[in-house]
C-alpha cells in the first residue's frame, strides 16, 4: 500500500514549487506531463512506498521541471507553460487532499512579485533582489539544516 508524504506548494508567475517532506528518500521518481500531470514516487527510509499524482491547474514545460533530492525533502521546481498566476494548485475545484498544504515560507503574492520587479528596475538593486528572493533556478533547493548536515556539523 502506498502512503502520501506531506506536500507543500508555492508559486511565482513562471513556476510552481512543490516540497515533498520525505527524509532520506530513495528511488525518487518525478514526472511532469505537458498537460499538467505531476507524478511522484519514492521509497522511505523504512522501505515504505510513497506515491501520488496531481493534475495541476495549468500546462507545464516538462523540460523546465527540476528536482533536487535533499536530506530532509525533495524540492520540485515546475515551469509553467504560460507566465501567469494560477487560481489554485490543482485543476479540480474540490478541496485538495489533506497532505497538500501551502508553503508560506516560499509564497509570493502577485503584488509582491510586481513590486520587487519595479524596485529591481532601479539598476544596481537588481542583484540584491535576486539574492534576497532567490530567483535563480535553484531557489530554495537546500534548507539550512540540510546544508549543515551536508557539511558534517
Short mmCIF file of C-alpha atoms in Angstrom, two decimals:
data_model
loop_
_atom_site.label_atom_id
_atom_site.label_comp_id
_atom_site.label_asym_id
_atom_site.label_seq_id
_atom_site.Cartn_x
_atom_site.Cartn_y
_atom_site.Cartn_z
CA UNK A 1 0.00 0.00 0.00
CA UNK A 2 1.27 3.46 -0.93
CA UNK A 3 1.35 6.36 1.53
CA UNK A 4 1.26 10.11 0.89
CA UNK A 5 4.05 12.36 2.20
CA UNK A 6 3.28 15.95 3.17
CA UNK A 7 3.49 18.23 0.10
CA UNK A 8 3.98 21.99 0.42
CA UNK A 9 3.40 24.23 -2.59
CA UNK A 10 4.08 27.83 -3.60
CA UNK A 11 4.06 29.69 -6.89
CA UNK A 12 5.61 32.54 -8.82
CA UNK A 13 4.27 33.85 -12.11
CA UNK A 14 6.54 31.46 -14.04
CA UNK A 15 6.95 28.47 -11.68
CA UNK A 16 5.32 26.25 -9.10
CA UNK A 17 7.37 24.82 -6.25
CA UNK A 18 6.46 21.52 -4.62
CA UNK A 19 8.36 20.46 -1.50
CA UNK A 20 7.83 16.81 -0.57
CA UNK A 21 8.66 16.19 3.10
CA UNK A 22 10.31 12.78 2.95
CA UNK A 23 13.65 12.45 4.81
CA UNK A 24 16.29 10.11 3.38
CA UNK A 25 14.12 9.10 0.41
CA UNK A 26 15.44 6.55 -2.09
CA UNK A 27 14.47 5.68 -5.66
CA UNK A 28 12.86 9.10 -6.18
CA UNK A 29 10.96 9.38 -9.46
CA UNK A 30 9.30 12.59 -10.64
CA UNK A 31 7.46 13.02 -13.94
CA UNK A 32 5.92 16.18 -15.41
CA UNK A 33 3.47 15.80 -18.29
CA UNK A 34 2.91 18.82 -20.61
CA UNK A 35 -0.82 18.71 -19.80
CA UNK A 36 0.00 19.31 -16.12
CA UNK A 37 0.01 15.79 -14.70
CA UNK A 38 2.68 15.59 -11.99
CA UNK A 39 3.66 12.14 -10.66
CA UNK A 40 5.90 11.36 -7.71
CA UNK A 41 7.11 8.09 -6.22
CA UNK A 42 9.83 7.20 -3.74
CA UNK A 43 10.81 4.68 -1.10
CA UNK A 44 11.05 5.87 2.51
CA UNK A 45 13.83 5.14 4.97
CA UNK A 46 12.00 2.06 6.32
CA UNK A 47 11.21 0.68 2.86
CA UNK A 48 7.65 2.03 2.70
CA UNK A 49 6.33 3.12 -0.70
CA UNK A 50 5.17 6.70 -1.30
CA UNK A 51 3.27 7.73 -4.43
CA UNK A 52 0.95 10.49 -5.57
CA UNK A 53 -0.21 12.19 -8.77
CA UNK A 54 -1.52 15.72 -9.09
CA UNK A 55 -3.43 17.19 -12.01
CA UNK A 56 -2.04 20.72 -11.91
CA UNK A 57 -4.15 23.78 -12.72
CA UNK A 58 -2.33 24.61 -15.97
CA UNK A 59 0.05 23.22 -18.55
CA UNK A 60 3.77 22.95 -17.80
CA UNK A 61 7.05 22.64 -19.69
CA UNK A 62 8.47 19.18 -18.87
CA UNK A 63 11.99 20.28 -19.84
CA UNK A 64 11.71 23.11 -17.28
CA UNK A 65 10.92 20.77 -14.38
CA UNK A 66 13.83 20.29 -11.98
CA UNK A 67 14.10 18.12 -8.90
CA UNK A 68 16.57 18.33 -6.04
CA UNK A 69 16.68 15.49 -3.53
CA UNK A 70 17.84 16.80 -0.15
CA UNK A 71 18.43 15.03 3.13
CA UNK A 72 15.01 16.02 4.55
CA UNK A 73 12.89 16.71 1.49
CA UNK A 74 12.57 16.70 -2.28
CA UNK A 75 12.04 20.07 -3.95
CA UNK A 76 10.49 20.20 -7.40
CA UNK A 77 10.58 23.37 -9.48
CA UNK A 78 7.95 23.16 -12.22
CA UNK A 79 8.00 25.69 -15.06
CA UNK A 80 4.58 26.90 -16.20
CA UNK A 81 3.91 26.85 -19.94
CA UNK A 82 2.47 30.36 -19.79
CA UNK A 83 3.56 33.02 -17.33
CA UNK A 84 0.75 33.99 -15.01
CA UNK A 85 -0.81 33.30 -11.63
CA UNK A 86 -2.86 30.17 -11.12
CA UNK A 87 -6.04 30.43 -9.03
CA UNK A 88 -5.08 27.22 -7.24
CA UNK A 89 -2.62 24.34 -7.50
CA UNK A 90 -4.97 21.69 -8.88
CA UNK A 91 -7.28 21.68 -11.88
CA UNK A 92 -10.22 20.41 -9.82
CA UNK A 93 -12.20 22.90 -7.76
CA UNK A 94 -12.59 20.36 -4.96
CA UNK A 95 -10.71 20.85 -1.72
CA UNK A 96 -7.18 19.42 -2.13
CA UNK A 97 -6.10 16.30 -0.24
CA UNK A 98 -5.11 16.92 3.40
CA UNK A 99 -1.45 16.14 2.68
CA UNK A 100 -1.20 19.19 0.34
CA UNK A 101 -0.53 22.49 2.11
CA UNK A 102 0.65 25.99 1.21
CA UNK A 103 4.35 26.66 1.72
CA UNK A 104 4.15 30.08 3.37
CA UNK A 105 7.97 30.28 3.56
CA UNK A 106 8.20 30.37 -0.24
CA UNK A 107 4.88 32.01 -1.03
CA UNK A 108 4.93 35.20 -3.09
CA UNK A 109 1.82 37.21 -3.92
CA UNK A 110 1.31 38.76 -7.34
CA UNK A 111 1.68 42.23 -5.83
CA UNK A 112 4.94 41.27 -4.09
CA UNK A 113 6.48 39.94 -7.28
CA UNK A 114 5.46 43.04 -9.25
CA UNK A 115 6.75 45.49 -6.62
CA UNK A 116 10.07 43.59 -6.46
CA UNK A 117 10.46 43.77 -10.24
CA UNK A 118 9.71 47.51 -10.17
CA UNK A 119 12.32 48.02 -7.47
CA UNK A 120 14.84 45.93 -9.44
CA UNK A 121 14.37 48.26 -12.42
CA UNK A 122 16.37 50.85 -10.45
CA UNK A 123 19.57 49.29 -11.76
CA UNK A 124 22.06 48.24 -9.08
CA UNK A 125 19.26 46.90 -6.88
CA UNK A 126 18.59 44.01 -9.28
CA UNK A 127 21.43 41.91 -7.88
CA UNK A 128 20.21 42.39 -4.31
CA UNK A 129 16.69 41.30 -5.28
CA UNK A 130 17.96 38.13 -6.93
CA UNK A 131 19.89 37.19 -3.82
CA UNK A 132 17.05 38.11 -1.45
CA UNK A 133 14.28 36.48 -3.41
CA UNK A 134 16.48 33.61 -4.64
CA UNK A 135 15.21 33.96 -8.18
CA UNK A 136 17.77 31.55 -9.59
CA UNK A 137 16.63 28.15 -10.86
CA UNK A 138 17.94 26.57 -7.65
CA UNK A 139 15.75 28.74 -5.42
CA UNK A 140 15.13 27.13 -2.09
CA UNK A 141 16.72 23.88 -3.20
CA UNK A 142 18.59 23.32 0.09
CA UNK A 143 17.32 24.20 3.53
CA UNK A 144 19.82 25.33 6.18
CA UNK A 145 19.55 22.13 8.31
CA UNK A 146 20.35 20.09 5.18
CA UNK A 147 23.33 22.31 4.43
CA UNK A 148 24.67 21.93 7.97
CA UNK A 149 24.21 18.15 7.83
CA UNK A 150 25.96 18.02 4.44
CA UNK A 151 28.90 19.96 5.88
CA UNK A 152 29.11 17.46 8.74
CA UNK A 153 28.13 19.84 11.55
#
